[in-house]
Short mmCIF file of N, CA and C in Angstrom, two decimals:
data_model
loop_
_atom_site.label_atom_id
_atom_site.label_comp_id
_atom_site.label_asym_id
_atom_site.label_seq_id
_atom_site.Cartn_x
_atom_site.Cartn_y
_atom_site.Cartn_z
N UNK F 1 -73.90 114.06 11.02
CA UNK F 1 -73.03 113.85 9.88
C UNK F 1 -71.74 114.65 10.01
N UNK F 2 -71.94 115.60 10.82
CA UNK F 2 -70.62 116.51 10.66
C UNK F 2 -69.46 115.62 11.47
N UNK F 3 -69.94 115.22 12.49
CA UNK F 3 -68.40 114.61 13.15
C UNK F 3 -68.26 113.18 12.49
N UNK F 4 -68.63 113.09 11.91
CA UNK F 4 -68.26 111.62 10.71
C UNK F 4 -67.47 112.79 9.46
N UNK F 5 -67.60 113.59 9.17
CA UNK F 5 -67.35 114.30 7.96
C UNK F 5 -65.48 114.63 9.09
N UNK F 6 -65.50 115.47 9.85
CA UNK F 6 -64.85 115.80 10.93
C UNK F 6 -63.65 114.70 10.67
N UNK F 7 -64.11 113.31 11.13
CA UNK F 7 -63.16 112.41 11.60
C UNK F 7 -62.45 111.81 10.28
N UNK F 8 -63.36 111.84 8.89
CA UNK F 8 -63.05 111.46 8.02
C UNK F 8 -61.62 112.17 7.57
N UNK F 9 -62.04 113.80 7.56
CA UNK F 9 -61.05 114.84 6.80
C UNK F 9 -59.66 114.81 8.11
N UNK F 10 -60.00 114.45 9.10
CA UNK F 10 -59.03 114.10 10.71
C UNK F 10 -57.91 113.00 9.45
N UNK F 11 -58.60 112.14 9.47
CA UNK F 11 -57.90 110.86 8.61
C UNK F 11 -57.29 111.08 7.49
N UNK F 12 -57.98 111.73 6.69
CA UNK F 12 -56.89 112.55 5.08
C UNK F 12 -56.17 112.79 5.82
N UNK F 13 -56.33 114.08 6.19
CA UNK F 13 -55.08 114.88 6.78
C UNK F 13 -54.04 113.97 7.23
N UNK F 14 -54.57 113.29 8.21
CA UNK F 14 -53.07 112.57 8.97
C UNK F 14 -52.26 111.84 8.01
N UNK F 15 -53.36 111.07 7.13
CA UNK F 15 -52.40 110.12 6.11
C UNK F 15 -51.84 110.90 5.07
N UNK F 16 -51.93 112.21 4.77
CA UNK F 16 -50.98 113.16 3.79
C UNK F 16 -49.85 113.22 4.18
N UNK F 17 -49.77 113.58 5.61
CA UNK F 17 -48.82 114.37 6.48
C UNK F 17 -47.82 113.24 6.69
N UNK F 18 -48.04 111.88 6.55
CA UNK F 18 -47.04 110.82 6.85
C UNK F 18 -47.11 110.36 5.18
N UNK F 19 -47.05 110.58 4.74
CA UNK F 19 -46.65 110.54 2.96
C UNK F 19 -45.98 111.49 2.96
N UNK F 20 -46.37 112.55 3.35
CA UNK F 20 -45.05 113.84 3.05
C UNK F 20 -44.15 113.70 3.49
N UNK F 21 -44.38 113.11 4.71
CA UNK F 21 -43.41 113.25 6.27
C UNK F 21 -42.18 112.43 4.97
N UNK F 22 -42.79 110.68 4.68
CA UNK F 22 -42.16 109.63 4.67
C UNK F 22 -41.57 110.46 2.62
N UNK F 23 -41.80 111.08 2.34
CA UNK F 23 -41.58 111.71 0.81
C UNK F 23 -40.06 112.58 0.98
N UNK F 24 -40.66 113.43 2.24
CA UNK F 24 -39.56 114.08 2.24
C UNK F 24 -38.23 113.22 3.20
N UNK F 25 -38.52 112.30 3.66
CA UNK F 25 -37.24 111.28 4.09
C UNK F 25 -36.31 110.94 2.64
N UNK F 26 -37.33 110.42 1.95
CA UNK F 26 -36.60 109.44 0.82
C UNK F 26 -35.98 110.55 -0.24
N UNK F 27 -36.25 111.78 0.04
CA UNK F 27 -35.82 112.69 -0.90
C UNK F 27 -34.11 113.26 -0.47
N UNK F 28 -34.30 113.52 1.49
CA UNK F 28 -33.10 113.53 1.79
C UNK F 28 -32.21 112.39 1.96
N UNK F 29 -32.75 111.15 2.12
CA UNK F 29 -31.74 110.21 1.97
C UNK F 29 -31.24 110.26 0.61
N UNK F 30 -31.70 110.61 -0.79
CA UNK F 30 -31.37 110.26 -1.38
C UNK F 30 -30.37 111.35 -2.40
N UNK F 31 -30.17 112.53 -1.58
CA UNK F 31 -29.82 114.11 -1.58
C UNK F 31 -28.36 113.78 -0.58
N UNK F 32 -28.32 112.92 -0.14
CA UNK F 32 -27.44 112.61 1.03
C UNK F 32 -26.03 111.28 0.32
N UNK F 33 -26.70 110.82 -0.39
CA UNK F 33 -26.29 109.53 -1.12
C UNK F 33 -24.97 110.39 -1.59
N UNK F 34 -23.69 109.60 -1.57
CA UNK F 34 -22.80 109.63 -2.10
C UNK F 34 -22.76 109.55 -3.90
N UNK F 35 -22.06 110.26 -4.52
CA UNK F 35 -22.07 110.22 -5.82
C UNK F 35 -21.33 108.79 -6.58
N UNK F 36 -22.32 108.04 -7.51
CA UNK F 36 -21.17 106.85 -7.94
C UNK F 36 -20.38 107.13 -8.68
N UNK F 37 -19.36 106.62 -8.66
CA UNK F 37 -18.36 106.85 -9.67
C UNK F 37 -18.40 105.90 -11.04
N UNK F 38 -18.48 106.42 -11.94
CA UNK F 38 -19.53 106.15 -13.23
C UNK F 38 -17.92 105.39 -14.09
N UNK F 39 -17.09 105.93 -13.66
CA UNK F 39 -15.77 105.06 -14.32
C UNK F 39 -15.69 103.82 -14.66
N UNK F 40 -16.08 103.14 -13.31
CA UNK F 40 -16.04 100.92 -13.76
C UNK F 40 -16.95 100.99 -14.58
N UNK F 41 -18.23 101.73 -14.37
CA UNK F 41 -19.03 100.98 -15.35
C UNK F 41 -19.01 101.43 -16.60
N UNK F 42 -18.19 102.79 -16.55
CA UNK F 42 -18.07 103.02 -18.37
C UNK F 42 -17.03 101.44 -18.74
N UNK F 43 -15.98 101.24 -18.02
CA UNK F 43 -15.00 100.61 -18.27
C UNK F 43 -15.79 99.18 -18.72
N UNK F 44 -16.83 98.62 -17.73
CA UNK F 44 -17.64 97.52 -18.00
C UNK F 44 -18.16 97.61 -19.40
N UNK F 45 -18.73 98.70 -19.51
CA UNK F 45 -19.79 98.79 -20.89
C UNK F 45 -19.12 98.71 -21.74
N UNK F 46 -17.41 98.80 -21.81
CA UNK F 46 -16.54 98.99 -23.05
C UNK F 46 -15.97 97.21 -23.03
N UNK F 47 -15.88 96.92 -21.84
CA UNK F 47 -15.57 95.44 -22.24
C UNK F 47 -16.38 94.69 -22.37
N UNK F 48 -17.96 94.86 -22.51
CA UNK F 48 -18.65 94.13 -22.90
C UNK F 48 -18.71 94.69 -24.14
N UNK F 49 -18.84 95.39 -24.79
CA UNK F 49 -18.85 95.95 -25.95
C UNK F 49 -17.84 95.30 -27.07
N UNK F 50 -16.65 95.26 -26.67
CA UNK F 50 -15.39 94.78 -27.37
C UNK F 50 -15.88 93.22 -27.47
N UNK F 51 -16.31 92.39 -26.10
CA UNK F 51 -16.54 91.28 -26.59
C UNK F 51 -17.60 90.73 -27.24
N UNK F 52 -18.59 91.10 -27.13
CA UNK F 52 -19.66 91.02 -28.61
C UNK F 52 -19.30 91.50 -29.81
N UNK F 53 -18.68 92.36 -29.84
CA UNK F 53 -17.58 92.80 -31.21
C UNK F 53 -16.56 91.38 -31.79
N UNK F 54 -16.14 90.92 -30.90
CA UNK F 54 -15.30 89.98 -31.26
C UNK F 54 -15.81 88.77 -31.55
N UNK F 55 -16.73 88.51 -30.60
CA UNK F 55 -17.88 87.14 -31.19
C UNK F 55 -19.00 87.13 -32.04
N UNK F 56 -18.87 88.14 -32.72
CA UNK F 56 -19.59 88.59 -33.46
C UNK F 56 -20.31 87.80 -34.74
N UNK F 57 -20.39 86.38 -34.61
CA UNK F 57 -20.57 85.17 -35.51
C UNK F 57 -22.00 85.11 -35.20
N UNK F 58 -22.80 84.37 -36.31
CA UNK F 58 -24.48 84.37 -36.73
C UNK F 58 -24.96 83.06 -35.02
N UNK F 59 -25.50 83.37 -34.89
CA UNK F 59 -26.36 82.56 -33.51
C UNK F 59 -27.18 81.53 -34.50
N UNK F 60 -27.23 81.70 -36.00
CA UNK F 60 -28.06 80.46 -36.50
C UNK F 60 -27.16 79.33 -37.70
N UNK F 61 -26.10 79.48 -36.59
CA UNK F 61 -25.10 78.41 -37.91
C UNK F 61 -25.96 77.56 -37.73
N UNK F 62 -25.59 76.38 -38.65
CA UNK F 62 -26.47 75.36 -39.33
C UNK F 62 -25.42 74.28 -38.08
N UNK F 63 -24.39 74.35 -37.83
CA UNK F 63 -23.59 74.13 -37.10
C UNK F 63 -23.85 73.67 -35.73
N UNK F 64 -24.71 74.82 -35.41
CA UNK F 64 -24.75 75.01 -33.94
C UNK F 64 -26.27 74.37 -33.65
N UNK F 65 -27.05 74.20 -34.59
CA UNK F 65 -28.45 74.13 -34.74
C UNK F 65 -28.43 72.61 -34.47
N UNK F 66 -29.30 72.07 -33.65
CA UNK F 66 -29.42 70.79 -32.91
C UNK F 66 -30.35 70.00 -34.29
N UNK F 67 -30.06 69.39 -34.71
CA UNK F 67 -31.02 68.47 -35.44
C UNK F 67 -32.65 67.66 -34.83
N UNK F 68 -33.79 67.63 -35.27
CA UNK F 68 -34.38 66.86 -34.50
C UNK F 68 -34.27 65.31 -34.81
N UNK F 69 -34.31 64.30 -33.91
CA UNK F 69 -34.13 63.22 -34.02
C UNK F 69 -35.43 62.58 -34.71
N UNK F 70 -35.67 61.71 -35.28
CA UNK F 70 -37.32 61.24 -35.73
C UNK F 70 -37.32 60.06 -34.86
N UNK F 71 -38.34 59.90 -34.34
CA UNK F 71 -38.76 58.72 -33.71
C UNK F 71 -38.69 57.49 -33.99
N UNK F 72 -38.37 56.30 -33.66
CA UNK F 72 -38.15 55.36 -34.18
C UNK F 72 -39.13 54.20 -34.09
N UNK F 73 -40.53 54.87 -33.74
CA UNK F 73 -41.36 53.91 -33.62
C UNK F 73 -42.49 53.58 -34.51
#
């Protein structure tokens, strides 16, 4: 039982060590990443903002509301 116990804890181990390995990659790639510049998208969020402000009319006009047709049979 021991070298089954042996080969088992062989196997944790290795598969930690390439989770860490692959943990600490994605930590420096992402430590490495250039900073975004948060400007367009404030600028975006303000012109979407303004235009829902401006269209700002009910989504249930009676208007806009499709009638159902009745069947004619």
């Amino acid at each position: 039982r021991l070298p089954v116990a042996a080969r088992t804890l062989g196997r944790g181990l290795g598969q930690a060590r390439r989770a860490m390995h692959a943990l600490r990659t994605q930590v420096e790639r992402e430590i490495d990443m250039p900073n975004l510049d948060s400007a367009p998208l404030q600028r975006l969020e303000q012109e979407i903002r303004q235009g829902i402000s401006l269209n700002a009319e009910p989504a249930n006009d009676a208007a806009t509301v499709a009638q159902p047709k009745e069947n004619a049979s």
